[in-house]
PDB file of C-alpha atoms and ligand atoms in Angstrom:
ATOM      1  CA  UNK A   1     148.100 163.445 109.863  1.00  0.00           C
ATOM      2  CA  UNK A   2     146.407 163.475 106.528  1.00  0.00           C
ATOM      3  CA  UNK A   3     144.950 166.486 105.637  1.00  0.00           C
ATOM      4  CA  UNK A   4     141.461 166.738 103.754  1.00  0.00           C
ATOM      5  CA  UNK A   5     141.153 168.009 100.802  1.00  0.00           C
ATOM      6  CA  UNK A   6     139.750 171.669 101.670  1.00  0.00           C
ATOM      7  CA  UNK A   7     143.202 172.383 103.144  1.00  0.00           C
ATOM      8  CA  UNK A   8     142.064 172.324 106.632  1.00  0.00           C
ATOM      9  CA  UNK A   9     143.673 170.916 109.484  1.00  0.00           C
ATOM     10  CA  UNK A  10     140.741 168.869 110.489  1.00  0.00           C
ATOM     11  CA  UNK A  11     141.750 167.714 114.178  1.00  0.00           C
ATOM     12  CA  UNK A  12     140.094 164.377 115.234  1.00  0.00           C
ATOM     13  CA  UNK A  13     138.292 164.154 118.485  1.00  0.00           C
ATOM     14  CA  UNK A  14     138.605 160.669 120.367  1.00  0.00           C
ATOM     15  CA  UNK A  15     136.821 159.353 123.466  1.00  0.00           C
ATOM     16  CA  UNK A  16     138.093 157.089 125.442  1.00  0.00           C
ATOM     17  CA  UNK A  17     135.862 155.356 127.794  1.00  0.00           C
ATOM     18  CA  UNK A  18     138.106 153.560 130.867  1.00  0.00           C
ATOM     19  CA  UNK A  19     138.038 153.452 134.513  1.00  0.00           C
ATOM     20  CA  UNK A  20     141.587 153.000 135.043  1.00  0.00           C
ATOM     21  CA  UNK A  21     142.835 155.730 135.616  1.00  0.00           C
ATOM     22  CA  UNK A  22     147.063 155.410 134.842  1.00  0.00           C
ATOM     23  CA  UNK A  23     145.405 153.267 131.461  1.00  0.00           C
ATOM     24  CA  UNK A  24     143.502 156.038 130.221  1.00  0.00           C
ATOM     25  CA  UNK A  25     146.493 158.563 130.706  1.00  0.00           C
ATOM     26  CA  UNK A  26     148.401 156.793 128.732  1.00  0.00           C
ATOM     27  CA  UNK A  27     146.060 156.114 126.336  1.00  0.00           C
ATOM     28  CA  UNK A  28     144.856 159.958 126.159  1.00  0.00           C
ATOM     29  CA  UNK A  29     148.744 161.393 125.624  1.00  0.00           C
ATOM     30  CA  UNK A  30     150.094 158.934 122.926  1.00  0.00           C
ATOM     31  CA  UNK A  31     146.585 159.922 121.126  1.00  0.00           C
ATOM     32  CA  UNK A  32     147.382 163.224 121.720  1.00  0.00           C
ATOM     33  CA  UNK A  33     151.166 163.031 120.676  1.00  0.00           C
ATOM     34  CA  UNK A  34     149.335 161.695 117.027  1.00  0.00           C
ATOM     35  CA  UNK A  35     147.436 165.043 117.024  1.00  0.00           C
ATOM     36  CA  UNK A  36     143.946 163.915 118.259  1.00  0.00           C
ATOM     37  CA  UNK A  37     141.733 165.816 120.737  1.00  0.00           C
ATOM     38  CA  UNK A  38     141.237 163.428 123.455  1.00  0.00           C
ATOM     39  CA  UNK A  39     138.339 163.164 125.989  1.00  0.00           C
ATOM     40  CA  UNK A  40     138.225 160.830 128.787  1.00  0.00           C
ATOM     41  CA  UNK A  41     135.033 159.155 130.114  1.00  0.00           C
ATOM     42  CA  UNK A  42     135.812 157.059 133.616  1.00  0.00           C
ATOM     43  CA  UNK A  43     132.470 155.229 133.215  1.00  0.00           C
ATOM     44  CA  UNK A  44     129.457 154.616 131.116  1.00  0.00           C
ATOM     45  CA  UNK A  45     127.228 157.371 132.133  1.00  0.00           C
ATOM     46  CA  UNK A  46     129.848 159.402 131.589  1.00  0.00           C
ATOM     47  CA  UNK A  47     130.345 158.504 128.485  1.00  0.00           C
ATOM     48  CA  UNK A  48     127.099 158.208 127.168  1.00  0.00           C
ATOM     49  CA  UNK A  49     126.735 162.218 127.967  1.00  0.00           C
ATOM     50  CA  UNK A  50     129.812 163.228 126.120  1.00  0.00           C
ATOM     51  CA  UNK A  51     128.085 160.759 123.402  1.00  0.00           C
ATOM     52  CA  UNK A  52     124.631 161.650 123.566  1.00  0.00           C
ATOM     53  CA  UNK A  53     124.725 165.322 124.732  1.00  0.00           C
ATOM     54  CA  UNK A  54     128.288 167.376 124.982  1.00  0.00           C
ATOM     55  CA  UNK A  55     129.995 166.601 121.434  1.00  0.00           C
ATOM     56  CA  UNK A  56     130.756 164.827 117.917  1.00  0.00           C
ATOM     57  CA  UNK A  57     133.237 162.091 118.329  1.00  0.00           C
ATOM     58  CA  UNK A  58     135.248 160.713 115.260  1.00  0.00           C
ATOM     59  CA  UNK A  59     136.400 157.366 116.934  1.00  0.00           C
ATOM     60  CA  UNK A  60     135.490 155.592 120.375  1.00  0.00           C
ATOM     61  CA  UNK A  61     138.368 153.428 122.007  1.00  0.00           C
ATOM     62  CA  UNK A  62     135.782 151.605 124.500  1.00  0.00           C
ATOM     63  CA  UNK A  63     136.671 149.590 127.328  1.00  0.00           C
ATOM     64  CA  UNK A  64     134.509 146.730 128.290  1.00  0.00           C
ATOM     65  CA  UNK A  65     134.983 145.981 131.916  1.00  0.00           C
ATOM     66  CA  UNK A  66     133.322 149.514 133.412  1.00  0.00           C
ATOM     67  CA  UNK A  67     132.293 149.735 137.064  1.00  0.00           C
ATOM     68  CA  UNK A  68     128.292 150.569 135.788  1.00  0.00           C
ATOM     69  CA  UNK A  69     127.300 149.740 132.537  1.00  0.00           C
ATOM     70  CA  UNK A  70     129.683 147.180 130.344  1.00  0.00           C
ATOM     71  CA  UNK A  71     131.070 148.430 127.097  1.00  0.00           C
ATOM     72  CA  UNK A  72     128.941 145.829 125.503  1.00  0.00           C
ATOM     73  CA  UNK A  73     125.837 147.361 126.757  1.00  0.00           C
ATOM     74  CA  UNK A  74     126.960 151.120 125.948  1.00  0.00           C
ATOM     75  CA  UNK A  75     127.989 150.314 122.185  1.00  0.00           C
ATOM     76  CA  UNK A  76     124.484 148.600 121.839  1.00  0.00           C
ATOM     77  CA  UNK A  77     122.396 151.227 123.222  1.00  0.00           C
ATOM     78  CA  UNK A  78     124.803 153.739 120.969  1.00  0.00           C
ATOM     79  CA  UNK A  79     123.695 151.820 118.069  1.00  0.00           C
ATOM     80  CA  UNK A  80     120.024 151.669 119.190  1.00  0.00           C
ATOM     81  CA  UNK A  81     120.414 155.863 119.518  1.00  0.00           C
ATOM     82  CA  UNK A  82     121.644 155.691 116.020  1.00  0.00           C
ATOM     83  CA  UNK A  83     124.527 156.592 116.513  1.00  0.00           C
ATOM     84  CA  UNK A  84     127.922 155.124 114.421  1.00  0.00           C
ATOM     85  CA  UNK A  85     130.754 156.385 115.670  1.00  0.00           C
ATOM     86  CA  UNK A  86     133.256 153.934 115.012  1.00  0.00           C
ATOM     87  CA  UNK A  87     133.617 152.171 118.276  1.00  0.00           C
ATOM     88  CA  UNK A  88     137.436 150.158 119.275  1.00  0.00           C
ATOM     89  CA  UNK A  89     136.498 148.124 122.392  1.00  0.00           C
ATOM     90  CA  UNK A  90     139.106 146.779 124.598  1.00  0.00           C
ATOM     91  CA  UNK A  91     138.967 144.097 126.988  1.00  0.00           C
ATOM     92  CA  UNK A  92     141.143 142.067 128.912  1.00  0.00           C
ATOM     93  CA  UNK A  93     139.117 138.535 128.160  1.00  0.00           C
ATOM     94  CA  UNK A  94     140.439 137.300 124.874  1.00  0.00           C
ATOM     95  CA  UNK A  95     137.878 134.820 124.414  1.00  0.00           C
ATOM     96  CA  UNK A  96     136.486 134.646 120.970  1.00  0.00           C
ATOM     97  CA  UNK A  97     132.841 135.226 122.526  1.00  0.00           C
ATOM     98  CA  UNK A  98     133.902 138.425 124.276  1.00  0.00           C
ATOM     99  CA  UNK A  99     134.702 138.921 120.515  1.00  0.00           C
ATOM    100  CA  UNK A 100     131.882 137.953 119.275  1.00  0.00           C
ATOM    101  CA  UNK A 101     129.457 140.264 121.743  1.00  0.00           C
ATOM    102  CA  UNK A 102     131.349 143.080 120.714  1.00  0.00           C
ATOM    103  CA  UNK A 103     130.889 142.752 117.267  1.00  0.00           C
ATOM    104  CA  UNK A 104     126.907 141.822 117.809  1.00  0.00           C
ATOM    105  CA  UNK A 105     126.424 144.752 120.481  1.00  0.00           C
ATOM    106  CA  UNK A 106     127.923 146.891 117.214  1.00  0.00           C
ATOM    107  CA  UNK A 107     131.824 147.531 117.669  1.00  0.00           C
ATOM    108  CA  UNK A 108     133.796 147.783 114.673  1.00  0.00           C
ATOM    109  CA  UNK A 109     136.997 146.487 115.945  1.00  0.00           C
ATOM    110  CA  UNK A 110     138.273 144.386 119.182  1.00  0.00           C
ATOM    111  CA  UNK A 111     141.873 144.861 120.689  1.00  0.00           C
ATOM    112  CA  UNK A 112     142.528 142.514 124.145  1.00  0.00           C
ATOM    113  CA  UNK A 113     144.920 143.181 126.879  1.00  0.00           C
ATOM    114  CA  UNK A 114     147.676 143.753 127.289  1.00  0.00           C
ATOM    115  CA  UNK A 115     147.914 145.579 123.319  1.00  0.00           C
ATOM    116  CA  UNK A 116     150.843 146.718 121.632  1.00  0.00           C
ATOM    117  CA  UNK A 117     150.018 150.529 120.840  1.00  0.00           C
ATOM    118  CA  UNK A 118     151.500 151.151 118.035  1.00  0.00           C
ATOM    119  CA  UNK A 119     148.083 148.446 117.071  1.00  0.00           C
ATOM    120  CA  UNK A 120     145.883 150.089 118.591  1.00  0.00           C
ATOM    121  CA  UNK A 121     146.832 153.824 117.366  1.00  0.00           C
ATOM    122  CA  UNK A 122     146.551 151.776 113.639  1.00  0.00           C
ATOM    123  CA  UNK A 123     143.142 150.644 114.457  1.00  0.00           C
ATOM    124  CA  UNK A 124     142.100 154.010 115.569  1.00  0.00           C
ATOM    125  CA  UNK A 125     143.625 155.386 112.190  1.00  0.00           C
ATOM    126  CA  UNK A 126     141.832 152.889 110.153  1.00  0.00           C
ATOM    127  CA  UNK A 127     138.838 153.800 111.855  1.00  0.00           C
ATOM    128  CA  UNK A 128     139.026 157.347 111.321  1.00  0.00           C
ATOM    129  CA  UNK A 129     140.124 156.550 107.694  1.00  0.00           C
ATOM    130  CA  UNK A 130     136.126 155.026 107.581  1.00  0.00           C
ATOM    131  CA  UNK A 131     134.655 157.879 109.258  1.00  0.00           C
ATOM    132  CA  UNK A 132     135.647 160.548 106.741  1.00  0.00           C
ATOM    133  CA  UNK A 133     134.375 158.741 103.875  1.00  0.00           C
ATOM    134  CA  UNK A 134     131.443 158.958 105.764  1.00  0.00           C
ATOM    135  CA  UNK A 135     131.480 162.367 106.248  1.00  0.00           C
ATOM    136  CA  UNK A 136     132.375 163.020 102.827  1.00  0.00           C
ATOM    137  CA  UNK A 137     135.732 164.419 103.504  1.00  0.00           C
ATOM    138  CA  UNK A 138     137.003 162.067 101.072  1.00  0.00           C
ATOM    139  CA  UNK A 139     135.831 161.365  97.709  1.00  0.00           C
ATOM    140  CA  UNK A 140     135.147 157.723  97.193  1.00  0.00           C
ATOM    141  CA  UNK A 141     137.458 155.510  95.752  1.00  0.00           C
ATOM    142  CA  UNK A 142     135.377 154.418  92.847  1.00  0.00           C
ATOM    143  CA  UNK A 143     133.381 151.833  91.826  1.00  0.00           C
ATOM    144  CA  UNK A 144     132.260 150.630  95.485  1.00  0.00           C
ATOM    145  CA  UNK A 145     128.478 151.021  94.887  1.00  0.00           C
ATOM    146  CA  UNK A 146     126.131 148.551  94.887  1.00  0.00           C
ATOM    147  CA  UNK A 147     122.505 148.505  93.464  1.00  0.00           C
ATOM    148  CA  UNK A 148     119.518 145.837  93.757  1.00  0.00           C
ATOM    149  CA  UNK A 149     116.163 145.170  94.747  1.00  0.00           C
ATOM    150  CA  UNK A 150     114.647 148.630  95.501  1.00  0.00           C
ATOM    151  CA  UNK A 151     118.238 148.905  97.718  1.00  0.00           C
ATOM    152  CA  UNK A 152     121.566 151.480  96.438  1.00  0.00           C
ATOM    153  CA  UNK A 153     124.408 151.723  98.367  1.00  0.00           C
ATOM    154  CA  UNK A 154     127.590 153.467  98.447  1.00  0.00           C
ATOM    155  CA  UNK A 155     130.454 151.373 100.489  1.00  0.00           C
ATOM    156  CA  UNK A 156     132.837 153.921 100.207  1.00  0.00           C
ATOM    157  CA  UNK A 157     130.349 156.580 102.209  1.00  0.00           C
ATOM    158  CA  UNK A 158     128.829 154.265 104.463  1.00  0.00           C
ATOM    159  CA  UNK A 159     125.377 155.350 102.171  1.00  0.00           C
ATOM    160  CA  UNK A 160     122.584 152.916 101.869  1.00  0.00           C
ATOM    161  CA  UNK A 161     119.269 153.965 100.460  1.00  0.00           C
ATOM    162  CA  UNK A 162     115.530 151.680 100.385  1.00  0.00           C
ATOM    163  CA  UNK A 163     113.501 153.083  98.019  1.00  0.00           C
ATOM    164  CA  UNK A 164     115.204 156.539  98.123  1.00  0.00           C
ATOM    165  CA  UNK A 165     115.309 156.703 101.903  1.00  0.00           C
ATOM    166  CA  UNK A 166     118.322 156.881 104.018  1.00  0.00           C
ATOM    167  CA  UNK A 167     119.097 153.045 105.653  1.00  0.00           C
ATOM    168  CA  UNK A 168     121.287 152.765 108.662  1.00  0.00           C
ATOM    169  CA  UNK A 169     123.700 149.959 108.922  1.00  0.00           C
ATOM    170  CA  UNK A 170     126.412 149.056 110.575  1.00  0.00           C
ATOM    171  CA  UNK A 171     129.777 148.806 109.562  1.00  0.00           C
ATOM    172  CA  UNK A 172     129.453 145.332 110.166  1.00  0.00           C
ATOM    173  CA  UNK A 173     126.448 145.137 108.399  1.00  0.00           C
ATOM    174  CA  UNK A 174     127.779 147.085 105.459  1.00  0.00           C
ATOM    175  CA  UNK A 175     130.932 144.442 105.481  1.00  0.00           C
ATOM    176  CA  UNK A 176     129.155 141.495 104.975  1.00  0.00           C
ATOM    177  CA  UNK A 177     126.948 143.041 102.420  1.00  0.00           C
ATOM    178  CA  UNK A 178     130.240 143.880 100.889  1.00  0.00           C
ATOM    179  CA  UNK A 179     131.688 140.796 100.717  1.00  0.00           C
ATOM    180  CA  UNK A 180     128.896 139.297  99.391  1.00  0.00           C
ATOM    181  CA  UNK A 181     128.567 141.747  96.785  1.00  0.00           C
ATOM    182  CA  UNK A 182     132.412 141.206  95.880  1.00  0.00           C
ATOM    183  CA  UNK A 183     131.008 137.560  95.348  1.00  0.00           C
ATOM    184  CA  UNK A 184     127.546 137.312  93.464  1.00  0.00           C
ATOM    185  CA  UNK A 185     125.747 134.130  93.015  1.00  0.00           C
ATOM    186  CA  UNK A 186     128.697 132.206  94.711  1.00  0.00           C
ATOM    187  CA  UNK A 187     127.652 129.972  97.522  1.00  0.00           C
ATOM    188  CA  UNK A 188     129.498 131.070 100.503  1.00  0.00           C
ATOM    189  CA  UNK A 189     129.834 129.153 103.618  1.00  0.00           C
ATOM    190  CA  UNK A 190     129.329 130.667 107.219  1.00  0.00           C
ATOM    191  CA  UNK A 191     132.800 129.373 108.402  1.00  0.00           C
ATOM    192  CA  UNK A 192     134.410 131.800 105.263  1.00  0.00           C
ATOM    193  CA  UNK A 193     131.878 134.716 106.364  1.00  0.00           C
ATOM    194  CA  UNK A 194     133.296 134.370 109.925  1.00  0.00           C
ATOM    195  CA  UNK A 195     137.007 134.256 108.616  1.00  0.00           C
ATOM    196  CA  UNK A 196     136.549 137.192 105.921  1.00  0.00           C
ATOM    197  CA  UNK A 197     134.311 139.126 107.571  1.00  0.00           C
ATOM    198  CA  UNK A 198     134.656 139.250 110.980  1.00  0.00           C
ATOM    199  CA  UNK A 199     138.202 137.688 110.907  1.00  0.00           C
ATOM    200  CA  UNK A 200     137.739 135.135 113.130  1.00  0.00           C
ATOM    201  CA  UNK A 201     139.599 131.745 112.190  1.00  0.00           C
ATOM    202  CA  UNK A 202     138.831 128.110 113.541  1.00  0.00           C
ATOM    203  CA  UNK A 203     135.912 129.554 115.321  1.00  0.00           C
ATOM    204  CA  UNK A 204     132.293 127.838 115.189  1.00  0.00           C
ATOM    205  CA  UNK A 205     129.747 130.758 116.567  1.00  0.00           C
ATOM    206  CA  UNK A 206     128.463 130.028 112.988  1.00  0.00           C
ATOM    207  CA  UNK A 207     124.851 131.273 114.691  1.00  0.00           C
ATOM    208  CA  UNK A 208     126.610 134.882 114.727  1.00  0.00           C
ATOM    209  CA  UNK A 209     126.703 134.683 110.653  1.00  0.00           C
ATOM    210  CA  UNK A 210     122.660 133.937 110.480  1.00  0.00           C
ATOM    211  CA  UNK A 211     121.815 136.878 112.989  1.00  0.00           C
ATOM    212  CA  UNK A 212     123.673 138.818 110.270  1.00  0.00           C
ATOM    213  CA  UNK A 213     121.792 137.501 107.470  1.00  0.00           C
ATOM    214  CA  UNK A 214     118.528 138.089 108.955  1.00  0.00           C
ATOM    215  CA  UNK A 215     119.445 141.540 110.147  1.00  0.00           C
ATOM    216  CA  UNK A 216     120.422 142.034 106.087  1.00  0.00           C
ATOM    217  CA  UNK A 217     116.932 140.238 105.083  1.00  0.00           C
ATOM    218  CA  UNK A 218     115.124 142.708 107.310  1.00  0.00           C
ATOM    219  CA  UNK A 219     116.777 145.396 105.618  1.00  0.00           C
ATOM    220  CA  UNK A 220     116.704 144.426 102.117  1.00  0.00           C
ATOM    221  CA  UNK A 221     113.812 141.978 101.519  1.00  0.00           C
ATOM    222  CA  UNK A 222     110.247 142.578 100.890  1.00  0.00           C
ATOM    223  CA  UNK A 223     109.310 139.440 102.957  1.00  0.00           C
ATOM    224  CA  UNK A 224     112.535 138.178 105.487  1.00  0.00           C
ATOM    225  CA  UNK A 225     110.953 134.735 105.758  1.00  0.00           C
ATOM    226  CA  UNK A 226     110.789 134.443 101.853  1.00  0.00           C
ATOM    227  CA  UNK A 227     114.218 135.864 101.196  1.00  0.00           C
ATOM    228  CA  UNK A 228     115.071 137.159  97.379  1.00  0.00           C
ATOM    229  CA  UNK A 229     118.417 138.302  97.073  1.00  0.00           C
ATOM    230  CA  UNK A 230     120.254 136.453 100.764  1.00  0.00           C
ATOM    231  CA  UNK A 231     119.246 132.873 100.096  1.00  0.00           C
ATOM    232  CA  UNK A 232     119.864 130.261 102.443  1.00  0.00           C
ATOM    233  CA  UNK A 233     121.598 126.844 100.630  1.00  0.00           C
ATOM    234  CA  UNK A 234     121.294 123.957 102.917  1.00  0.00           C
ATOM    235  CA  UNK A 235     123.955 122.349 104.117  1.00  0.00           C
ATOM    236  CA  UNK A 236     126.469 125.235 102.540  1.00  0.00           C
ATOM    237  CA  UNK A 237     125.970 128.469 103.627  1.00  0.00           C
ATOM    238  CA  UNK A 238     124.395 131.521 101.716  1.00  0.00           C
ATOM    239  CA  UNK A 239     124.105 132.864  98.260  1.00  0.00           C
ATOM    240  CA  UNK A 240     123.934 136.377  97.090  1.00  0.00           C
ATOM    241  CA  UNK A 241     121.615 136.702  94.324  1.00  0.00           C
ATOM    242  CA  UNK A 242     121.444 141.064  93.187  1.00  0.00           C
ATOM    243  CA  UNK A 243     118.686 140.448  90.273  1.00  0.00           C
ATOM    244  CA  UNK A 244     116.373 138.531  93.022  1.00  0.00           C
ATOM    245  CA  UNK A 245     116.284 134.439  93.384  1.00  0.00           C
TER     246      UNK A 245
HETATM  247 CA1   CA B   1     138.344 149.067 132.829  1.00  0.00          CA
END
């Protein structure tokens, strides 16, 4: 495990939220073997206590069919709480919807059934990579910030401020304001925002990509229906424009 740089072992606590019981077990001692704290939540009330009430997680590996709640509902009404623990969902559907409604109800990552683990315990690393940037454990890697409009944001941190106040994104969010950032004044179409972004290939949910752009405009612009800086270009896609279009 990597070690932070105040010398401290800093052990990672994971929750895992699935019903199946022999699944979870698994699950709980291969984390385990990597050196994480592992809870285990058998259902969504559960889980939203641990969540809400009982303790700080690092990382989330959520399953989506539950016996009460779905995971898609849970990660939403996570994200609605405000909270952004990086969130792994599992399912056993591998259609690119199921995909799709995970990413929209706010997951950062999607693994379907049957998974290899050695995948998934690299998505839960990765994952935990993102959430001590956030918490500051690690210093950014430089360069990674971003400033226009009356909008600043740090990638590296998962830091966005409006006007001096603290914004909350999602990673999501934050990823396609990346990539668009990487790519200023370039006309970008939704079919390469679905591939880069949410790495989803041959897939036409292109309506996915304009929920994102208006959940960006109604972060960033002073009027979403008269949008400065996320500009629509018929018939192509979108344009990032940082000095306002
Ligand atoms: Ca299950």
């Amino acid at each position: 495990m990597t070690v932070p740089p105040n010398g401290t072992k800093n052990t990672q606590r994971l929750l895992i939220v699935e019903d199946e019981a022999h699944l979870a077990a698994g699950l709980k001692l291969n984390l385990e073997l990597e050196g994480y704290e592992v809870d285990v939540a058998q259902n969504a009330k559960e889980a939203g206590e641990r969540l809400l009430q009982v303790r700080a997680y690092d990382a989330v590996v959520l399953d989506v069919m539950l016996p009460d709640v779905d995971g898609f509902e849970l990660c939403r009404r996570l994200r609605e709480s405000g909270n952004f623990v990086p969130v792994i969902m599992l399912t056993a559907r591998a259609a690119a919807e199921d995909r799709v409604a995970g990413l929209e109800a706010g997951a950062d990552d999607y693994m379907v059934k049957p998974f290899e683990l050695g995948e998934l315990l690299a998505r839960v690393r990765s994952a935990l990579r993102r959430r001590r940037w956030e918490r500051g454990h690690q210093k950014p890697s430089g360069g990674a910030s971003l400033a226009f409009g009356r909008a600043r944001v740090e990638f590296d941190s998962h830091e966005v401020w409006i006007d001096g106040a603290p914004a909350k994104l999602t990673q999501l969010e934050l990823d396609l304001l990346r990539y668009f950032a990487e790519h200023p004044g370039r006309v970008i179409s939704r079919q390469e925002l679905l591939e880069r972004v949410w790495k989803l290939r041959n897939y036409s949910y292109t309506r996915t990509v304009d929920n994102f752009i208006s959940r960006l405009r109604r972060h960033f612009e002073d009027d979403p229906s008269e949008p400065s800086y996320f500009l629509s270009v018929r018939g192509a896609g979108y344009k990032f424009v940082p000095s306002g279009g």
